[in-house]
Amino acid sequence: MKTLLAVVLSVVLLLGSFPCAAQLLGVTGANHPELEWKEYQTEHFTLVFHQGLDSTARMAAPIAEEVYRVVTTNLETAIPYKIRIYLSDNDEERNAFTFGDHYIFIWMRGILDDNLFSLRASGTSKWLRSVITHEFTHFVIARATHTFLDDIFPGLDMGVPRWFNEGMARYMEPDGWTDDLDVPLRVAAVSSKLHLGPEDYLSGTLLYEGGQSLVRYIAATYGDSALTDIICYREPAGGYDFKEAVKAATHHTLDEIYTEWHKILNVYYNTEFGQKEDIEDIARKIPTDLAIVGAARIAPDGKRIAILGKRTIEEPTKLFLLRKDSASEAKLITGEPGIEPDLCWTPDGKYLIFSKIRFGEHGNLVFDLFRCNVKNGDLERISSDERLEYPDVAPNGTIVAAQFLRSGSDLVLLNADGTNLRKLTHFEDDNVQVYAPRFSPDGKEIAFSIFRKNGMRDVATIELATGEIKYLTNDSINDRYPIWSPHGDSILFLSFQNNTPNLYAMTSTGMGSRAELRQQTDVASNVLAWDWSKNKDSILVTSFTGRNSVQLFWIGANRSVASAPAVPLSKKYTAWRGVRWPLVTRPADSLPPAIVTGPYDYNSLAHIRPLLFFPIVGTDVDPLGNIGTQWGAFSVLSDEMQKHLFEPFAWYGTASGKLSYGFVYENNQLLPTITVGAQNVIEFKDVIQDIAYYQHTVSYDLGLDLVKHTPNSIEDLHNVFLGASYENLQPWNESQFDSIPQNKQPIAAKLLELGGLYTYFSPLVQMGVSGEHADQKLGSDFTRTRMRAFLNKEFALDENELDQLAFLLHGAADYGAEIPQDFLGFYKYDAFEQGFNLATIHERDRLRGIRRYYYGNRLLLGSFEIREADRLFTEFLPLLEPFQPQLVEFFDMGTTWYANAPTNNPSVPITSLRGTQWLKTAGVELRSGIGVEASIEGGVGWELVKNSSADWFIRITSSF
């Protein structure tokens, strides 16, 4: 039985329904037997960690206890049980998530301040202090607003909008509003797109920082108590309604508050923007034909520019080459996902070096260095499981990169081919992060950014010969991203010293002295420098020109400007920036020690809980054919690291008067995944000769499933499944089939089947082969073998891989006996016609456009499809957009025949492939993927014969 579990989970994940989850049920502890988990206990927390994180867990203990005091006091909501916090360095995820009011999961690779466009820095607060405050705020909100719906759909926090949840969590963080958070709001305001919807660029950032700004506005206008009243609100019946909570706490509607907040931010940011330079007035725009330029580097010859960007805001980020800086279109080098925005050229100009996420040892997500051939886009990995980012290349080919361990990093050097890795800096401190290194033109020094232990962000240099580190800035203004001048006598860097991110230059004779600084720009559109040209007296920069546009510019290298004085505004427009909670988490060095006991062994079985409940509705029948309805539910239960997955289900039929039930259990503690299942069900199976067929099935299943990712791509994967199944099949409404031919009547059978499956999936190629065998020698009633194979090949019509030409081939063969209710051939009905059960998907081979039965024990089916990204239906139904729907024009051709007679049906006509009838159809459909190998399709087809009629269909399909 194939359940709808995969469909339901896909819907949940793709729609992002977990409002407080920065990462949705990602790669946690499942299928990682190499990790040994322990736990520490404090007064209010259980800290769960794997080997290597003992010191991190101890460091987190007093921080967590301090956060508990602050958040529960501010929000007036105590937690009556211990909260589990999982700490993992298994994957280089820059994330954390909170699952309702159940647990918190934190990856060590923290979000510090290295995001694209210098967005969303965390002030002076270090990672653990910020992230625990943020995630525990989510936890407390979930607890305070908990209703019965959260028991049915745990973790969804259905009553609280995500902007409020994230805004509250950001507002609770220790550092208050910092200047670097203005960038997305300012860009959105001056673009007249200051809203929190998903349809524009920066929507994710605006969800956090726009949400924080709106929450701060409520606090500044109505007091912090209004925020507490909002989350503690209860309707008379015990439910929770966010809009009613806002109105009760503020005596204003949410729309009224939003409108006033919108006006205030528009005045504030447009006033600020109007005092600054316009990037398009002071710089020359470089035409690229890209909507977003995320990173850029000049080739050694000074003529070409490598760009990481996207043509439209909806498309994924890709790597392009601009051959000249005027009247030129960027040409695609590679669309491989996961490339980081810090690029560099090799000295010969033939290759680009960059960091890219991949699946490394044990399936961990790690960053490694890759070399890309600029001419043909071929990728070669030059490091393995080293966790390297921000590479730069010296004139002699030596590579420098930042190597991350937990939440800290150091600089390392490598040979040009990635060998001989050696440490350059030795901070070896989780609270120190170094990044964005750049070689001097002579290759003797490296400038880099450092997020220091005391929370200061500065620019420093290190001499390769001596290892001496020199801090060029020494303040808390937020200075970063240094770039050398062509002669090495100056360094350009980004600084927030005048409240907006702008470029400053420092001469080599005056390094370390603020008096020697020269301000290069005074723009409000977030300028970021990428390279200093040696062929022209210009600097390559990017800057926002609108909320949905980041463009590339040349700016004069020798220009000088003074910051315009800020225009004073009344308190009405600025109060939200300075408002604070009554309590704020203290710095780590000011915290009292926490009482920690342990470590104790961690047992994942003790933490299995429901993940969701889902209703089951189906059609039912009694043995005489009287129709009824089936009602029931299935649940998905899992532990918090997804090592165990349990799916029980049950339904009752009003006509049959029978209870059906079963379960599937997955054990993900080892590799491969072990699956066992059992069921005793009466359910609709299919339609035989236009009569709905119901079957009583008792079955037991055992399977081993191994998923293997390719070493360099995050999109390609191999899957191998081996399984065994015992089935006892009994027709339930057998009497209804007395009038049809004997060889079409469903039969009772006991089958012990052994099977295997191999599949390979990539964005443009999918293939697989499966086989299952039942044998009388093994206790089956029949000896039967079924083989299936498929090959799908897509050709992208342009850089958008949703526009494709596709060729699909599918073949199947049966040997031995034939089971009429599981025949091979073309089926007449769609999945939900004549009967259905929402717990199961019964797939059949079907030609779109033909509604007739065709039988055989060999089958061939080929399809040619023209696919294009849907731009019509998603305009009216935005919920479709996460599923990337496609409009598909198709041509199908297929045939089925008996190559030999089944052992239990010797009278069938035998024919050869040459003598069989080929059927041809064509049509159009709308298709959306709902998982790795499944899709839902709806459309219309016609058989390619005279006077054919339209066949409207809706179906769920998979590769097998």
GROMACS .gro file of C-alpha atoms in nm, residues 558-735:
model
  178
  558ASN     CA    1   3.920   5.828  -0.620
  559ARG     CA    2   3.594   5.997  -0.538
  560SER     CA    3   3.543   6.144  -0.193
  561VAL     CA    4   3.224   6.243  -0.018
  562ALA     CA    5   3.099   6.347   0.324
  563SER     CA    6   2.788   6.198   0.477
  564ALA     CA    7   2.485   6.421   0.457
  565PRO     CA    8   2.359   6.527   0.800
  566ALA     CA    9   2.055   6.338   0.915
  567VAL     CA   10   1.728   6.528   0.901
  568PRO     CA   11   1.570   6.534   1.247
  569LEU     CA   12   1.233   6.363   1.268
  570SER     CA   13   0.975   6.374   1.543
  571LYS     CA   14   0.964   6.092   1.795
  572LYS     CA   15   0.656   5.954   1.625
  573TYR     CA   16   0.871   5.831   1.338
  574THR     CA   17   1.169   5.703   1.538
  575ALA     CA   18   1.038   5.568   1.869
  576TRP     CA   19   1.003   5.211   1.737
  577ARG     CA   20   1.380   5.189   1.676
  578GLY     CA   21   1.483   5.237   2.037
  579VAL     CA   22   1.212   5.053   2.228
  580ARG     CA   23   1.333   4.756   2.437
  581TRP     CA   24   1.184   4.479   2.647
  582PRO     CA   25   1.208   4.533   3.025
  583LEU     CA   26   1.455   4.244   3.042
  584VAL     CA   27   1.734   4.162   2.795
  585THR     CA   28   1.970   3.864   2.806
  586ARG     CA   29   2.299   3.964   2.959
  587PRO     CA   30   2.636   3.904   2.788
  588ALA     CA   31   2.782   3.558   2.835
  589ASP     CA   32   3.061   3.682   3.065
  590SER     CA   33   2.801   3.835   3.300
  591LEU     CA   34   2.590   3.524   3.349
  592PRO     CA   35   2.581   3.327   3.671
  593PRO     CA   36   2.689   2.965   3.632
  594ALA     CA   37   2.416   2.709   3.575
  595ILE     CA   38   2.388   2.383   3.765
  596VAL     CA   39   2.450   2.111   3.505
  597THR     CA   40   2.411   1.738   3.565
  598GLY     CA   41   2.512   1.460   3.329
  599PRO     CA   42   2.599   1.364   3.070
  600TYR     CA   43   2.332   1.098   3.042
  601ASP     CA   44   2.259   0.865   2.753
  602TYR     CA   45   1.993   0.992   2.515
  603ASN     CA   46   1.708   0.762   2.411
  604SER     CA   47   1.519   0.871   2.099
  605LEU     CA   48   1.237   0.621   2.162
  606ALA     CA   49   1.135   0.818   2.468
  607HIS     CA   50   1.047   1.119   2.258
  608ILE     CA   51   0.813   0.978   1.993
  609ARG     CA   52   0.509   1.199   1.956
  610PRO     CA   53   0.245   1.276   1.690
  611LEU     CA   54   0.367   1.483   1.400
  612LEU     CA   55   0.022   1.521   1.246
  613PHE     CA   56  -0.322   1.365   1.220
  614PHE     CA   57  -0.498   1.335   0.887
  615PRO     CA   58  -0.855   1.224   0.815
  616ILE     CA   59  -0.929   0.927   0.591
  617VAL     CA   60  -1.243   0.928   0.380
  618GLY     CA   61  -1.331   0.657   0.132
  619THR     CA   62  -1.606   0.467  -0.040
  620ASP     CA   63  -1.728   0.141   0.107
  621VAL     CA   64  -1.937  -0.156  -0.006
  622ASP     CA   65  -2.082  -0.469   0.145
  623PRO     CA   66  -2.034  -0.812  -0.020
  624LEU     CA   67  -2.357  -0.765  -0.219
  625GLY     CA   68  -2.259  -0.428  -0.363
  626ASN     CA   69  -2.451  -0.190  -0.134
  627ILE     CA   70  -2.259   0.140  -0.115
  628GLY     CA   71  -2.140   0.309   0.202
  629THR     CA   72  -1.862   0.532   0.330
  630GLN     CA   73  -1.537   0.471   0.512
  631TRP     CA   74  -1.431   0.708   0.788
  632GLY     CA   75  -1.103   0.709   0.976
  633ALA     CA   76  -0.768   0.872   1.024
  634PHE     CA   77  -0.399   0.812   1.008
  635SER     CA   78  -0.131   0.968   1.219
  636VAL     CA   79   0.238   1.020   1.173
  637LEU     CA   80   0.446   0.985   1.486
  638SER     CA   81   0.816   1.051   1.507
  639ASP     CA   82   1.087   1.121   1.755
  640GLU     CA   83   1.250   1.461   1.744
  641MET     CA   84   1.548   1.349   1.538
  642GLN     CA   85   1.339   1.143   1.298
  643LYS     CA   86   1.514   0.818   1.388
  644HIS     CA   87   1.173   0.651   1.418
  645LEU     CA   88   0.869   0.710   1.200
  646PHE     CA   89   0.542   0.536   1.280
  647GLU     CA   90   0.224   0.559   1.070
  648PRO     CA   91  -0.082   0.388   1.225
  649PHE     CA   92  -0.414   0.411   1.045
  650ALA     CA   93  -0.767   0.285   1.082
  651TRP     CA   94  -1.106   0.331   0.919
  652TYR     CA   95  -1.455   0.194   0.958
  653GLY     CA   96  -1.690   0.113   0.669
  654THR     CA   97  -2.057   0.195   0.713
  655ALA     CA   98  -2.162  -0.063   0.451
  656SER     CA   99  -1.915  -0.342   0.523
  657GLY     CA  100  -1.944  -0.294   0.898
  658LYS     CA  101  -1.573  -0.374   0.922
  659LEU     CA  102  -1.282  -0.200   1.089
  660SER     CA  103  -0.966  -0.176   0.879
  661TYR     CA  104  -0.631  -0.100   1.039
  662GLY     CA  105  -0.258  -0.121   0.994
  663PHE     CA  106   0.076   0.052   1.042
  664VAL     CA  107   0.410   0.128   0.881
  665TYR     CA  108   0.722   0.170   1.092
  666GLU     CA  109   1.054   0.311   0.970
  667ASN     CA  110   1.372   0.278   1.172
  668ASN     CA  111   1.623   0.544   1.062
  669GLN     CA  112   1.888   0.478   1.324
  670LEU     CA  113   2.109   0.290   1.080
  671LEU     CA  114   2.191   0.285   0.711
  672PRO     CA  115   1.985   0.161   0.538
  673THR     CA  116   1.642   0.253   0.667
  674ILE     CA  117   1.450  -0.053   0.789
  675THR     CA  118   1.076  -0.058   0.720
  676VAL     CA  119   0.814  -0.299   0.854
  677GLY     CA  120   0.441  -0.284   0.805
  678ALA     CA  121   0.119  -0.477   0.844
  679GLN     CA  122  -0.242  -0.420   0.750
  680ASN     CA  123  -0.584  -0.580   0.760
  681VAL     CA  124  -0.804  -0.368   0.537
  682ILE     CA  125  -1.112  -0.364   0.319
  683GLU     CA  126  -1.066  -0.097   0.055
  684PHE     CA  127  -1.149   0.010  -0.295
  685LYS     CA  128  -0.878  -0.125  -0.525
  686ASP     CA  129  -0.976  -0.048  -0.883
  687VAL     CA  130  -1.247  -0.090  -1.145
  688ILE     CA  131  -1.275  -0.423  -1.329
  689GLN     CA  132  -1.500  -0.428  -1.637
  690ASP     CA  133  -1.675  -0.112  -1.513
  691ILE     CA  134  -1.751  -0.265  -1.172
  692ALA     CA  135  -1.590  -0.112  -0.863
  693TYR     CA  136  -1.376  -0.380  -0.702
  694TYR     CA  137  -1.313  -0.394  -0.326
  695GLN     CA  138  -1.064  -0.626  -0.165
  696HIS     CA  139  -0.992  -0.765   0.179
  697THR     CA  140  -0.614  -0.763   0.215
  698VAL     CA  141  -0.400  -0.896   0.497
  699SER     CA  142  -0.034  -0.820   0.442
  700TYR     CA  143   0.303  -0.802   0.615
  701ASP     CA  144   0.599  -0.609   0.472
  702LEU     CA  145   0.972  -0.578   0.537
  703GLY     CA  146   1.205  -0.347   0.349
  704LEU     CA  147   1.557  -0.202   0.345
  705ASP     CA  148   1.594   0.141   0.186
  706LEU     CA  149   1.926   0.310   0.110
  707VAL     CA  150   1.948   0.663  -0.030
  708LYS     CA  151   2.286   0.773  -0.163
  709HIS     CA  152   2.356   1.127  -0.277
  710THR     CA  153   2.610   1.196  -0.548
  711PRO     CA  154   2.930   1.348  -0.406
  712ASN     CA  155   2.915   1.687  -0.581
  713SER     CA  156   2.551   1.770  -0.650
  714ILE     CA  157   2.277   1.828  -0.396
  715GLU     CA  158   2.006   1.746  -0.651
  716ASP     CA  159   2.116   1.400  -0.772
  717LEU     CA  160   2.047   1.089  -0.570
  718HIS     CA  161   2.042   0.711  -0.599
  719ASN     CA  162   1.792   0.495  -0.415
  720VAL     CA  163   1.807   0.118  -0.361
  721PHE     CA  164   1.520  -0.070  -0.199
  722LEU     CA  165   1.501  -0.441  -0.116
  723GLY     CA  166   1.186  -0.587   0.030
  724ALA     CA  167   0.968  -0.886   0.105
  725SER     CA  168   0.592  -0.896   0.135
  726TYR     CA  169   0.326  -1.151   0.229
  727GLU     CA  170  -0.024  -1.078   0.098
  728ASN     CA  171  -0.351  -1.264   0.139
  729LEU     CA  172  -0.591  -1.123  -0.121
  730GLN     CA  173  -0.964  -1.195  -0.090
  731PRO     CA  174  -1.224  -1.033  -0.319
  732TRP     CA  175  -1.478  -0.860  -0.096
  733ASN     CA  176  -1.768  -0.800  -0.338
  734GLU     CA  177  -1.696  -1.107  -0.549
  735SER     CA  178  -2.060  -1.178  -0.630
   0.00000   0.00000   0.00000
